[in-house]
C-alpha cells in the first residue's frame, strides 16, 4: 500500500486528509508538526508528503529542505499546502525543493488528481534511481575487471616497476602493460583512449590483449614505431567508431642499458637521472606522431636513450595532471613534472605518497578522468 505522510498543525485538516486518502486506498501517516513529520518521514519513507507551509516551530519549507537533502527520501514527492499565493512565495517553495503546491481551502478532486500525478512522478524517479544504481554497479564491476588484467608490480635485480590505476567515476580508457620480449629486453607501454565509459575501456582492453598475444602481423615488436604503425592500421576511426588513443611504447635492453621508444600523441615520459655532480637531470622522452586511429597514413619514428643507473622513468596519462585546483585553474603538466622532481628526491619512492599529494590538489571526491602512472626504476 502506498504510504502518504500528512504534516499539519490543524487537527481538522489532518482528519479530513486522512479520511480522503484512506478512502482512496492509500496508507495515511499523520504528524502534527514539522519535527514529528521529519522523524516519521525518515522512519516510514513515504512515497508522497503533504505538508502545511505555516506551522509553529519547523515550518513546511524547512521540512521540505531536509527531506530533499536526505538521500533515502530524494524521490519522495513533496506537496506544500499554502494560503500564500504570490509568485515570490512559490519561488521560495520551489527553491526549497517542493514538487507541487495546493492552495487552501483544499478542493478534494484537485487533491486526488495532484496525488495521482505526484505518485506517477515518484515511481518514475524510483525507476530511474534503480537503473542508475544498476549502471553504477556494472561500471564498478567493469572497473574491477580492467584492474584485474593490468600487470602486477615487477621486482627484478636490474629493473623494478610500480604501477597505479585509479579509474574515474565513469570508467575510461587508460591501459598499460609490460612484457619480456626475450631474457634481456622488456617492452613497456601506456595508452589512453579518448572519451569515457565502456566505449573507451573496450578498445583499451583490446590493445592490451592484442599486444600480449603478439597478434600484430608482420610487426617487429623490438621496434616501437612498427608496433604503433601496426596498431594504427587496425584501430582506425570510422563513422561507427569515433575512438582514437594516445600511446607511449618503449623497449628497454638491460644489457646495453638502452631504451628505444616511440609515441603517438601521448604526454612525454619523464626520465630522471643523476649527472656527474650527483644532481638530477630531467629528460622528457617523446617522438612526433598523431594519436593512433586518427590518420591511416600517420608515420611514427623511433628514438634511443642511454640509461644511466640508477634512474627512474615515469609514464602517465593526462588525467594525473589535468586536475582543477581550488583556485579553478588546471594544475598542468609543468607543475606535475616539478613535483615529480621533488618526489624523486624523497628517500622513499612510493607512488601512494605521490597520489596522496595529487589528491590534495583535486577539488572533487573523484577524478574526472582515469589516472594511471608507471614508475620504472633502473638499477
Short mmCIF file of C-alpha atoms in Angstrom, two decimals:
data_model
loop_
_atom_site.label_atom_id
_atom_site.label_comp_id
_atom_site.label_asym_id
_atom_site.label_seq_id
_atom_site.Cartn_x
_atom_site.Cartn_y
_atom_site.Cartn_z
CA UNK A 1 0.00 0.00 0.00
CA UNK A 2 1.30 3.46 -0.92
CA UNK A 3 2.30 5.48 2.13
CA UNK A 4 1.46 9.19 2.25
CA UNK A 5 2.62 11.40 5.11
CA UNK A 6 0.38 14.28 6.23
CA UNK A 7 2.06 17.06 8.25
CA UNK A 8 -0.27 19.78 9.52
CA UNK A 9 -0.82 21.53 12.86
CA UNK A 10 -4.56 21.87 12.17
CA UNK A 11 -6.38 18.80 13.53
CA UNK A 12 -9.41 19.34 11.26
CA UNK A 13 -7.24 19.36 8.14
CA UNK A 14 -5.41 16.26 9.34
CA UNK A 15 -8.66 14.32 9.85
CA UNK A 16 -10.08 15.45 6.50
CA UNK A 17 -6.96 14.46 4.59
CA UNK A 18 -6.60 11.15 6.44
CA UNK A 19 -10.18 10.09 5.63
CA UNK A 20 -9.88 11.12 1.99
CA UNK A 21 -6.59 9.26 1.49
CA UNK A 22 -7.84 6.15 3.27
CA UNK A 23 -10.96 6.07 1.10
CA UNK A 24 -8.69 6.27 -1.98
CA UNK A 25 -6.77 3.19 -0.81
CA UNK A 26 -3.64 4.91 0.50
CA UNK A 27 -2.00 4.41 3.90
CA UNK A 28 -2.08 7.78 5.67
CA UNK A 29 0.55 8.60 8.33
CA UNK A 30 -0.17 11.63 10.49
CA UNK A 31 2.16 14.22 12.08
CA UNK A 32 1.06 17.37 13.89
CA UNK A 33 4.26 19.42 13.48
CA UNK A 34 7.41 19.67 11.39
CA UNK A 35 9.73 17.90 13.82
CA UNK A 36 7.39 14.92 14.20
CA UNK A 37 6.80 14.86 10.44
CA UNK A 38 10.51 14.75 9.65
CA UNK A 39 11.04 11.94 12.15
CA UNK A 40 8.20 9.88 10.66
CA UNK A 41 9.41 10.57 7.12
CA UNK A 42 12.83 9.16 7.96
CA UNK A 43 11.19 6.12 9.59
CA UNK A 44 8.47 5.14 7.07
CA UNK A 45 9.97 6.64 3.87
CA UNK A 46 6.66 7.69 2.29
CA UNK A 47 6.12 7.97 -1.44
CA UNK A 48 4.48 11.38 -1.01
CA UNK A 49 4.32 14.10 1.65
CA UNK A 50 1.54 16.67 2.05
CA UNK A 51 2.83 19.37 4.36
CA UNK A 52 1.44 22.68 5.60
CA UNK A 53 3.71 25.65 4.94
CA UNK A 54 2.88 27.79 8.00
CA UNK A 55 3.40 25.84 11.22
CA UNK A 56 4.89 26.80 14.60
CA UNK A 57 8.48 25.58 15.09
CA UNK A 58 9.78 23.91 11.97
CA UNK A 59 7.74 25.21 9.02
CA UNK A 60 6.96 23.41 5.78
CA UNK A 61 9.88 24.94 3.87
CA UNK A 62 12.42 23.60 6.36
CA UNK A 63 10.77 20.17 6.40
CA UNK A 64 10.95 20.15 2.61
CA UNK A 65 14.63 21.15 2.55
CA UNK A 66 15.62 18.43 4.98
CA UNK A 67 13.62 15.72 3.23
CA UNK A 68 15.01 16.64 -0.19
CA UNK A 69 18.61 16.60 1.06
CA UNK A 70 18.19 13.15 2.62
CA UNK A 71 19.37 10.53 0.07
CA UNK A 72 16.85 7.92 1.26
CA UNK A 73 14.00 10.38 0.64
CA UNK A 74 15.28 12.01 -2.55
CA UNK A 75 12.47 10.56 -4.72
CA UNK A 76 9.66 11.45 -2.27
CA UNK A 77 7.14 13.76 -3.92
CA UNK A 78 6.50 16.85 -1.77
CA UNK A 79 3.28 18.92 -1.87
CA UNK A 80 3.14 22.16 0.08
CA UNK A 81 -0.23 23.28 1.46
CA UNK A 82 -0.37 27.05 1.47
CA UNK A 83 -2.61 30.07 1.58
CA UNK A 84 0.29 32.12 0.20
CA UNK A 85 -0.34 32.70 -3.47
CA UNK A 86 2.32 35.18 -4.57
CA UNK A 87 4.97 34.29 -7.15
CA UNK A 88 7.71 35.12 -4.63
CA UNK A 89 6.31 32.56 -2.18
CA UNK A 90 6.11 29.88 -4.86
CA UNK A 91 9.72 30.60 -5.85
CA UNK A 92 10.74 30.09 -2.21
CA UNK A 93 8.90 26.78 -2.17
CA UNK A 94 10.49 25.58 -5.40
CA UNK A 95 13.94 26.60 -4.17
CA UNK A 96 13.34 24.53 -1.03
CA UNK A 97 12.59 21.51 -3.22
CA UNK A 98 8.79 21.45 -3.32
CA UNK A 99 7.38 19.50 -6.26
CA UNK A 100 3.83 20.91 -6.18
CA UNK A 101 1.54 23.33 -4.34
CA UNK A 102 -2.04 23.06 -3.14
CA UNK A 103 -3.92 26.14 -2.05
CA UNK A 104 -6.20 26.31 0.96
CA UNK A 105 -9.08 25.75 1.25
CA UNK A 106 -8.43 22.31 -0.23
CA UNK A 107 -10.53 21.15 -3.16
CA UNK A 108 -10.64 17.34 -2.83
CA UNK A 109 -10.86 16.42 -6.51
CA UNK A 110 -7.84 18.60 -7.19
CA UNK A 111 -6.02 17.00 -4.26
CA UNK A 112 -6.69 13.49 -5.60
CA UNK A 113 -5.50 14.45 -9.09
CA UNK A 114 -2.29 16.02 -7.77
CA UNK A 115 -1.61 12.95 -5.64
CA UNK A 116 -2.05 10.65 -8.63
CA UNK A 117 0.29 12.82 -10.71
CA UNK A 118 2.81 13.01 -7.87
CA UNK A 119 2.84 9.25 -7.35
CA UNK A 120 3.47 8.71 -11.07
CA UNK A 121 6.47 11.02 -10.90
CA UNK A 122 7.67 9.35 -7.70
CA UNK A 123 7.58 5.94 -9.41
CA UNK A 124 9.46 7.29 -12.41
CA UNK A 125 12.11 8.77 -10.12
CA UNK A 126 12.41 5.47 -8.27
CA UNK A 127 12.78 3.54 -11.53
CA UNK A 128 15.48 5.95 -12.72
CA UNK A 129 17.28 5.71 -9.40
CA UNK A 130 17.27 1.90 -9.55
CA UNK A 131 18.57 1.93 -13.13
CA UNK A 132 21.28 4.41 -12.14
CA UNK A 133 22.35 2.17 -9.25
CA UNK A 134 22.45 -0.87 -11.54
CA UNK A 135 24.50 1.04 -14.11
CA UNK A 136 26.93 2.28 -11.46
CA UNK A 137 27.30 -1.28 -10.13
CA UNK A 138 28.02 -2.57 -13.64
CA UNK A 139 30.58 0.19 -14.23
CA UNK A 140 32.21 -0.66 -10.90
CA UNK A 141 32.44 -4.31 -11.95
CA UNK A 142 33.91 -3.26 -15.28
CA UNK A 143 36.50 -1.10 -13.49
CA UNK A 144 37.39 -4.07 -11.27
CA UNK A 145 37.83 -6.22 -14.36
CA UNK A 146 40.08 -3.63 -16.00
CA UNK A 147 42.17 -3.51 -12.83
CA UNK A 148 42.35 -7.32 -12.73
CA UNK A 149 44.01 -7.62 -16.15
CA UNK A 150 46.57 -4.88 -15.56
CA UNK A 151 50.03 -6.11 -14.56
CA UNK A 152 51.33 -6.50 -11.04
CA UNK A 153 54.46 -4.61 -9.93
CA UNK A 154 57.76 -6.10 -11.09
CA UNK A 155 60.82 -6.61 -8.91
CA UNK A 156 63.92 -7.70 -10.81
CA UNK A 157 67.60 -7.24 -9.85
CA UNK A 158 68.08 -4.77 -12.73
CA UNK A 159 64.64 -3.18 -13.02
CA UNK A 160 61.61 -2.54 -10.83
CA UNK A 161 58.18 -1.39 -11.98
CA UNK A 162 55.46 0.01 -9.76
CA UNK A 163 52.02 0.92 -11.13
CA UNK A 164 48.85 2.67 -10.01
CA UNK A 165 45.48 2.90 -11.75
CA UNK A 166 42.54 4.91 -10.41
CA UNK A 167 39.50 4.65 -12.70
CA UNK A 168 37.25 7.69 -12.92
CA UNK A 169 33.64 7.51 -11.80
CA UNK A 170 32.63 6.92 -15.43
CA UNK A 171 35.37 4.40 -16.24
CA UNK A 172 37.71 5.29 -19.03
CA UNK A 173 40.26 4.11 -21.50
CA UNK A 174 43.59 4.04 -19.67
CA UNK A 175 45.65 0.89 -20.05
CA UNK A 176 49.26 -0.16 -19.53
CA UNK A 177 51.37 -3.26 -19.54
CA UNK A 178 54.89 -4.62 -19.75
CA UNK A 179 56.19 -7.96 -21.03
CA UNK A 180 59.54 -9.56 -21.75
CA UNK A 181 60.35 -9.90 -25.44
CA UNK A 182 63.30 -12.11 -24.53
CA UNK A 183 65.54 -12.61 -21.50
CA UNK A 184 67.07 -9.12 -21.75
CA UNK A 185 64.56 -6.85 -23.49
CA UNK A 186 61.39 -5.57 -21.86
CA UNK A 187 58.50 -3.84 -23.65
CA UNK A 188 56.69 -1.12 -21.68
CA UNK A 189 53.71 0.98 -22.74
CA UNK A 190 50.86 3.13 -21.51
CA UNK A 191 47.83 4.21 -23.56
CA UNK A 192 44.82 6.47 -23.12
CA UNK A 193 41.66 6.06 -25.25
CA UNK A 194 39.61 9.18 -25.90
CA UNK A 195 36.35 9.58 -24.03
CA UNK A 196 34.85 7.76 -21.06
CA UNK A 197 32.73 4.75 -20.29
CA UNK A 198 32.77 1.25 -21.70
CA UNK A 199 33.22 2.56 -25.26
CA UNK A 200 36.63 3.84 -24.17
CA UNK A 201 37.51 0.89 -21.94
CA UNK A 202 36.86 -1.80 -24.55
CA UNK A 203 39.45 -0.55 -27.11
CA UNK A 204 41.98 -0.28 -24.29
CA UNK A 205 41.40 -3.92 -23.33
CA UNK A 206 41.61 -4.93 -26.99
CA UNK A 207 45.04 -3.29 -27.35
CA UNK A 208 46.35 -4.95 -24.18
CA UNK A 209 45.17 -8.41 -25.28
CA UNK A 210 46.47 -7.90 -28.82
CA UNK A 211 49.95 -6.90 -27.67
CA UNK A 212 50.14 -9.65 -25.05
CA UNK A 213 49.35 -12.25 -27.68
CA UNK A 214 51.64 -10.53 -30.20
CA UNK A 215 48.74 -10.60 -32.61
CA UNK A 216 50.01 -7.83 -34.88
CA UNK A 217 51.11 -9.43 -38.14
CA UNK A 218 54.41 -8.53 -39.83
CA UNK A 219 55.49 -6.33 -36.91
CA UNK A 220 58.89 -6.29 -35.24
CA UNK A 221 57.99 -5.90 -31.56
CA UNK A 222 61.52 -4.71 -30.83
CA UNK A 223 60.83 -1.57 -32.90
CA UNK A 224 58.27 0.64 -31.11
CA UNK A 225 57.46 2.63 -34.25
CA UNK A 226 56.44 -0.57 -36.06
CA UNK A 227 54.16 -1.53 -33.16
CA UNK A 228 52.44 1.86 -33.33
CA UNK A 229 52.14 1.59 -37.11
CA UNK A 230 50.55 -1.84 -36.75
CA UNK A 231 48.07 -0.60 -34.14
CA UNK A 232 47.19 2.37 -36.34
CA UNK A 233 46.22 0.06 -39.20
CA UNK A 234 43.83 -1.95 -37.01
CA UNK A 235 42.26 0.77 -34.85
CA UNK A 236 41.26 3.31 -37.48
CA UNK A 237 38.37 5.67 -36.71
CA UNK A 238 35.19 5.13 -38.77
CA UNK A 239 31.71 6.65 -38.88
CA UNK A 240 30.66 3.99 -36.36
CA UNK A 241 33.75 4.22 -34.19
CA UNK A 242 35.00 7.67 -33.22
CA UNK A 243 37.62 6.46 -30.74
CA UNK A 244 41.34 7.10 -31.03
CA UNK A 245 44.08 6.69 -28.45
CA UNK A 246 47.43 8.08 -27.47
CA UNK A 247 50.23 5.71 -26.52
CA UNK A 248 53.87 5.70 -25.40
CA UNK A 249 55.70 2.46 -26.19
CA UNK A 250 59.30 1.60 -25.29
CA UNK A 251 61.71 -1.35 -25.32
CA UNK A 252 64.46 -1.48 -22.70
CA UNK A 253 67.65 -3.52 -23.33
CA UNK A 254 69.18 -4.16 -19.94
CA UNK A 255 72.45 -5.45 -21.41
CA UNK A 256 73.08 -2.33 -23.50
CA UNK A 257 71.32 -0.08 -20.95
CA UNK A 258 69.41 1.39 -23.88
CA UNK A 259 65.79 2.48 -24.14
CA UNK A 260 64.16 2.68 -27.60
CA UNK A 261 60.80 4.40 -27.68
CA UNK A 262 58.08 5.92 -29.86
CA UNK A 263 54.93 7.87 -29.02
CA UNK A 264 51.63 8.72 -30.66
CA UNK A 265 50.23 11.97 -29.29
CA UNK A 266 50.92 10.88 -25.71
CA UNK A 267 52.38 13.03 -22.92
CA UNK A 268 56.16 12.61 -22.72
CA UNK A 269 57.65 10.00 -20.47
CA UNK A 270 59.92 11.66 -17.91
CA UNK A 271 63.36 10.18 -17.24
CA UNK A 272 65.10 11.40 -14.08
CA UNK A 273 68.80 10.52 -13.93
CA UNK A 274 71.86 11.64 -11.92
CA UNK A 275 74.64 13.62 -13.60
CA UNK A 276 78.35 13.55 -12.77
CA UNK A 277 77.83 16.06 -9.94
CA UNK A 278 75.03 13.96 -8.43
CA UNK A 279 72.26 16.36 -9.45
CA UNK A 280 69.03 15.09 -11.01
CA UNK A 281 68.67 15.63 -14.75
CA UNK A 282 65.18 15.71 -16.22
CA UNK A 283 64.71 14.33 -19.73
CA UNK A 284 61.30 14.31 -21.48
CA UNK A 285 61.03 11.38 -23.91
CA UNK A 286 58.63 11.91 -26.80
CA UNK A 287 58.60 11.48 -30.57
CA UNK A 288 56.28 13.19 -33.08
CA UNK A 289 53.19 11.27 -34.19
CA UNK A 290 49.43 11.58 -34.33
CA UNK A 291 47.23 9.55 -31.96
CA UNK A 292 46.51 6.03 -33.15
CA UNK A 293 43.36 5.87 -35.27
CA UNK A 294 43.26 9.46 -36.50
CA UNK A 295 45.00 9.10 -39.87
CA UNK A 296 45.63 5.91 -41.81
CA UNK A 297 48.90 7.23 -43.23
CA UNK A 298 50.33 8.51 -39.94
CA UNK A 299 54.07 7.94 -39.53
CA UNK A 300 55.89 7.06 -36.33
CA UNK A 301 59.60 7.26 -35.53
CA UNK A 302 61.94 5.67 -33.01
CA UNK A 303 64.31 7.41 -30.64
CA UNK A 304 67.03 5.97 -28.40
CA UNK A 305 68.13 6.94 -24.95
CA UNK A 306 71.06 5.67 -22.90
CA UNK A 307 70.08 4.80 -19.33
CA UNK A 308 72.37 5.93 -16.52
CA UNK A 309 71.95 3.85 -13.40
CA UNK A 310 70.22 4.46 -11.09
CA UNK A 311 67.43 6.27 -12.97
CA UNK A 312 63.65 6.40 -12.86
CA UNK A 313 61.25 6.60 -15.79
CA UNK A 314 57.67 7.81 -15.33
CA UNK A 315 54.84 7.02 -17.77
CA UNK A 316 51.43 8.52 -17.10
CA UNK A 317 48.11 9.54 -18.62
CA UNK A 318 46.96 13.17 -18.76
CA UNK A 319 44.39 12.50 -16.02
CA UNK A 320 47.20 12.77 -13.49
CA UNK A 321 47.85 16.46 -14.19
CA UNK A 322 44.66 17.81 -15.81
CA UNK A 323 43.18 18.47 -12.39
CA UNK A 324 41.21 21.52 -11.36
CA UNK A 325 42.87 23.27 -8.43
CA UNK A 326 40.93 25.04 -5.65
CA UNK A 327 41.53 28.36 -7.49
CA UNK A 328 39.77 26.99 -10.59
CA UNK A 329 42.93 26.65 -12.68
CA UNK A 330 44.25 23.38 -14.14
CA UNK A 331 47.32 22.01 -12.36
CA UNK A 332 49.05 21.16 -15.65
CA UNK A 333 51.97 19.12 -16.97
CA UNK A 334 54.72 21.59 -15.99
CA UNK A 335 53.61 21.69 -12.37
CA UNK A 336 53.31 17.91 -12.29
CA UNK A 337 56.87 17.49 -13.61
CA UNK A 338 58.12 19.93 -10.98
CA UNK A 339 56.51 17.78 -8.33
CA UNK A 340 57.98 14.62 -9.90
CA UNK A 341 61.46 16.05 -9.29
CA UNK A 342 60.60 16.72 -5.64
CA UNK A 343 59.07 13.26 -5.28
CA UNK A 344 62.11 11.65 -6.91
CA UNK A 345 64.40 13.28 -4.34
CA UNK A 346 62.49 11.73 -1.44
CA UNK A 347 64.10 8.80 0.40
CA UNK A 348 61.17 6.51 -0.49
CA UNK A 349 59.68 6.47 -3.99
CA UNK A 350 56.21 5.29 -3.05
CA UNK A 351 53.52 6.05 -5.61
CA UNK A 352 50.91 6.18 -2.86
CA UNK A 353 52.64 9.27 -1.49
CA UNK A 354 52.60 10.85 -4.93
CA UNK A 355 48.88 10.14 -5.41
CA UNK A 356 48.05 11.41 -1.92
CA UNK A 357 49.69 14.70 -2.82
CA UNK A 358 47.88 14.91 -6.16
CA UNK A 359 44.58 14.30 -4.38
CA UNK A 360 45.19 17.41 -2.26
CA UNK A 361 45.02 19.45 -5.49
CA UNK A 362 41.81 17.79 -6.63
CA UNK A 363 38.70 19.73 -5.58
CA UNK A 364 36.38 16.74 -6.20
CA UNK A 365 35.92 13.44 -4.37
CA UNK A 366 36.66 11.51 -7.55
CA UNK A 367 38.84 12.23 -10.55
CA UNK A 368 37.08 13.30 -13.77
CA UNK A 369 39.40 11.12 -15.85
CA UNK A 370 41.27 7.87 -15.37
CA UNK A 371 44.57 8.31 -13.61
CA UNK A 372 47.45 5.97 -14.47
CA UNK A 373 51.14 6.04 -13.71
CA UNK A 374 54.07 3.65 -14.09
CA UNK A 375 57.34 4.12 -12.23
CA UNK A 376 60.25 2.19 -13.73
CA UNK A 377 63.44 2.14 -11.68
CA UNK A 378 66.64 1.11 -13.45
CA UNK A 379 69.46 -0.30 -11.26
#
